[in-house]
Tab-separated table of C-alpha atoms in Angstrom:
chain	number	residue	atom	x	y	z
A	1373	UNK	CA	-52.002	-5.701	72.798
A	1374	UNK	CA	-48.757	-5.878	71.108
A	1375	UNK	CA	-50.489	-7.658	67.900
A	1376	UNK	CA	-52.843	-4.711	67.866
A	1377	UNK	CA	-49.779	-2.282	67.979
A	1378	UNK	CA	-47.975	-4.169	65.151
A	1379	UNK	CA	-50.876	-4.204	62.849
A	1380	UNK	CA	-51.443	-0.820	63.418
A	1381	UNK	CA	-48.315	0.277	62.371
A	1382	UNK	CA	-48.424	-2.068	59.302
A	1383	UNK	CA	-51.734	-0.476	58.403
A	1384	UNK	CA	-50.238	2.781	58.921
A	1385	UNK	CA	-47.252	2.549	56.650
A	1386	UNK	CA	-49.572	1.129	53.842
A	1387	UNK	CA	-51.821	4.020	53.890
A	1388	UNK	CA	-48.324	6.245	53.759
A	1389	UNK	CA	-46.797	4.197	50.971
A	1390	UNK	CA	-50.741	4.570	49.160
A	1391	UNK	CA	-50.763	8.075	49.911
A	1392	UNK	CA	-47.504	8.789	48.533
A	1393	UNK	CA	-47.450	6.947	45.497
A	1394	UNK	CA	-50.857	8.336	44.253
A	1395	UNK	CA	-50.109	11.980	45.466
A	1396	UNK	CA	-47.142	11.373	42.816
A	1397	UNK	CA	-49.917	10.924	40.130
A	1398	UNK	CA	-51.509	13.082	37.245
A	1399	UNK	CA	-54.377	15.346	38.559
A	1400	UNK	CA	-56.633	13.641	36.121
A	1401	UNK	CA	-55.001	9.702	37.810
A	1402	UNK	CA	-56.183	11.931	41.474
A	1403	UNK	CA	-59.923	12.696	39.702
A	1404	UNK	CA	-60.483	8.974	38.874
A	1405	UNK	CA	-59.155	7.499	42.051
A	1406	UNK	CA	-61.514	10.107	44.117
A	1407	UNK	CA	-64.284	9.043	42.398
A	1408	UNK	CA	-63.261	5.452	42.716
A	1409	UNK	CA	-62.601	5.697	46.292
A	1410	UNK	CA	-66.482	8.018	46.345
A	1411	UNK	CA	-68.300	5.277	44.021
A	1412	UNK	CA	-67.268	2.717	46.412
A	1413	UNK	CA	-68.325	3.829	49.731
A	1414	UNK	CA	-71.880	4.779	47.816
A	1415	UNK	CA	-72.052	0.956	46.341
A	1416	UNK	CA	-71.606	0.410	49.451
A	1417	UNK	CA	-73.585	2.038	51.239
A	1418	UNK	CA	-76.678	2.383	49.109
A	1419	UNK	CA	-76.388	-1.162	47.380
A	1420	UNK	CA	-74.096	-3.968	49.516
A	1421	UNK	CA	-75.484	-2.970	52.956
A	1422	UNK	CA	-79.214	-3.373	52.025
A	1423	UNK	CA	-78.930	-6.241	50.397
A	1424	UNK	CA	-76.794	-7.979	53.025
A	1425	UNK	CA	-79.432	-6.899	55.367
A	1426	UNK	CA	-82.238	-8.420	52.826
A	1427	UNK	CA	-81.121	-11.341	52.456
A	1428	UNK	CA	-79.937	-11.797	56.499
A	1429	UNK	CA	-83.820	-10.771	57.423
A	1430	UNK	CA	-84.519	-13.699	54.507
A	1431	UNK	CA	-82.408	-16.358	56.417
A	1432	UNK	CA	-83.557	-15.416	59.792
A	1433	UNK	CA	-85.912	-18.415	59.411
A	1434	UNK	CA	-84.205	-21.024	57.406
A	1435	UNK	CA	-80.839	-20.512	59.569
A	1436	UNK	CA	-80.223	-21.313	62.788
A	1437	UNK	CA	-78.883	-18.469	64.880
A	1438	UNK	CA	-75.105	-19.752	65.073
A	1439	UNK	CA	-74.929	-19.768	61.800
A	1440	UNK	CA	-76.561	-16.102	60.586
A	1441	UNK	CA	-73.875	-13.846	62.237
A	1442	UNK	CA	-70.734	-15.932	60.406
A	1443	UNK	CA	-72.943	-16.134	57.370
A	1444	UNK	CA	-73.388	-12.064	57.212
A	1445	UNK	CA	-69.707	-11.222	58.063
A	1446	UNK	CA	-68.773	-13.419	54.806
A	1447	UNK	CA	-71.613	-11.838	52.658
A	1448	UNK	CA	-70.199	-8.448	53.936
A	1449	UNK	CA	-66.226	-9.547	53.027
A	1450	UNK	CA	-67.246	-11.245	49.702
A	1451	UNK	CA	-69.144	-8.590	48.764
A	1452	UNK	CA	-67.599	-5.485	49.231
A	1453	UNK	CA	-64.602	-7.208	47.368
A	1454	UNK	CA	-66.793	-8.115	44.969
A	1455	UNK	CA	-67.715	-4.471	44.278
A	1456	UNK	CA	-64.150	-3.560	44.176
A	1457	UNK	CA	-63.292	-6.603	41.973
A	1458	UNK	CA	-66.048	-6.122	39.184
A	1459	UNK	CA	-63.775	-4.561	36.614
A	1460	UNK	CA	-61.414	-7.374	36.860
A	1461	UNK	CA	-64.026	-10.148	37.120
A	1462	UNK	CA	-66.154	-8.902	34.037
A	1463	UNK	CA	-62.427	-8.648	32.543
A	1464	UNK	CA	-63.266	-5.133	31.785
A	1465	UNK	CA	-60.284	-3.247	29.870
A	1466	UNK	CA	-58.831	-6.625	28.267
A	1467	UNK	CA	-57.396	-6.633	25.190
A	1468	UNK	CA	-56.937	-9.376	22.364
A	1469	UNK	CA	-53.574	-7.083	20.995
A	1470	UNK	CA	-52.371	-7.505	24.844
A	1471	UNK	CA	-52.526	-11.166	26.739
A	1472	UNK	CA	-50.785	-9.554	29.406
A	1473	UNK	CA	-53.644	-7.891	30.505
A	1474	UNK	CA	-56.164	-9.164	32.953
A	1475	UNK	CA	-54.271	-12.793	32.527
A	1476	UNK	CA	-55.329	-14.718	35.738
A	1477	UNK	CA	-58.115	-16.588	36.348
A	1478	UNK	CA	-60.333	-13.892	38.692
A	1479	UNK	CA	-63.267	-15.883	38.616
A	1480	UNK	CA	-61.692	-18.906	40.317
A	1481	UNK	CA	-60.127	-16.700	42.523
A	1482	UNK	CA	-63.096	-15.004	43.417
A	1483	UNK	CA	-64.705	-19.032	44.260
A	1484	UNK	CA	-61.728	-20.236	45.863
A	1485	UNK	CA	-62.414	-16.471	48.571
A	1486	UNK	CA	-65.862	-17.621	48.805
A	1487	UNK	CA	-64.820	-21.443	49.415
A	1488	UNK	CA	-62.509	-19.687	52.396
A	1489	UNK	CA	-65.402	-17.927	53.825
A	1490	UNK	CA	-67.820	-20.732	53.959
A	1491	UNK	CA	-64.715	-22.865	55.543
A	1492	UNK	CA	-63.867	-20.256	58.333
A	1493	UNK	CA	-68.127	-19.510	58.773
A	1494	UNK	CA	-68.352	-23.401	59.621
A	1495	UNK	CA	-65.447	-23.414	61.742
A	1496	UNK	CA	-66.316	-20.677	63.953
A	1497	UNK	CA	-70.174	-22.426	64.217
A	1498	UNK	CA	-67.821	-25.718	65.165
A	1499	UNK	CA	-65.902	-23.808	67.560
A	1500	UNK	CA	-68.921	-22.235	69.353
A	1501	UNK	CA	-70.631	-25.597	69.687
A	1502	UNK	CA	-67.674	-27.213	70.986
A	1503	UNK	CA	-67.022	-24.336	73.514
A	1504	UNK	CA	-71.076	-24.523	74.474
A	1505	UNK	CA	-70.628	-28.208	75.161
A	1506	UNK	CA	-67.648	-27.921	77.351
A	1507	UNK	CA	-69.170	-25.089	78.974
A	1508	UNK	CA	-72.123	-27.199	79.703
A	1509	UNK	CA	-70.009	-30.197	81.539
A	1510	UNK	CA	-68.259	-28.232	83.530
A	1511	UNK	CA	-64.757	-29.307	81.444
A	1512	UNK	CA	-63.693	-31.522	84.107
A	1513	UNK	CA	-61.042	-29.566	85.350
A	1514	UNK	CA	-60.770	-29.245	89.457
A	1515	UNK	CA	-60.719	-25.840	90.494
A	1516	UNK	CA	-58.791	-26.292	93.796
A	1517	UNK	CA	-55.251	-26.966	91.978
């Protein structure tokens, strides 16, 4: 519960900090960010969520069933970050005059996240087998001590 309350909080006083630094902004810098913030929920919405549901109806018979949930939350994760990340990924806005600009390697970034989720899918299909299998033998500990 405490966890809960501290990440809360954190996640409170980043939305403040957010808040306050855009609501120092241009009207025109409030425009674009509102239709930002709008264009993602629709992408969302109307473009990610079908298609994560596609292509988890598409698995349903080529996975087994431990591994379709894990597999969905990381299409879900990767993807909506995708959508966010598709200006800096295309490289969108770089400029030859200005190597400053856009200078990290997103792509590889963007693999290395995906890597992550695969890694942390498996694990949690390794974690529910191991937990079936203990469940299964009883774990061998004596309940009267």
């Amino acid at each position: 519960m405490r966890l809960r309350i501290v990440l809360v909080t954190c996640g409170v006083l980043a939305a403040a900090y957010g808040a306050r630094s855009l609501l120092g902004e241009a009207p025109r810098d409030l425009l674009d960010a509102a239709l930002w913030l709008g264009g993602g929920v629709v992408l969302h919405d109307f473009v990610l969520a079908p298609l994560v549901l596609l292509g988890a109806l598409a698995l349903r018979r080529c996975l087994p069933d431990t591994w379709r949930a894990p597999l969905v939350v990381v299409a879900i994760v990767l993807g909506s970050l995708t959508l966010v990340a598709i200006p800096v990924l295309g490289r969108f806005g770089a400029r030859p005059d200005n190597p400053s600009l856009l200078d990290r390697p997103y792509v590889a970034g963007w693999l290395g996240l995906l890597a992550l989720g695969l890694l942390l899918a498996a694990g949690h299909v390794l974690a529910q087998r191991v937990r079936a299998a203990t469940s299964r033998r009883g774990d061998g500990a004596d309940p009267g001590r």
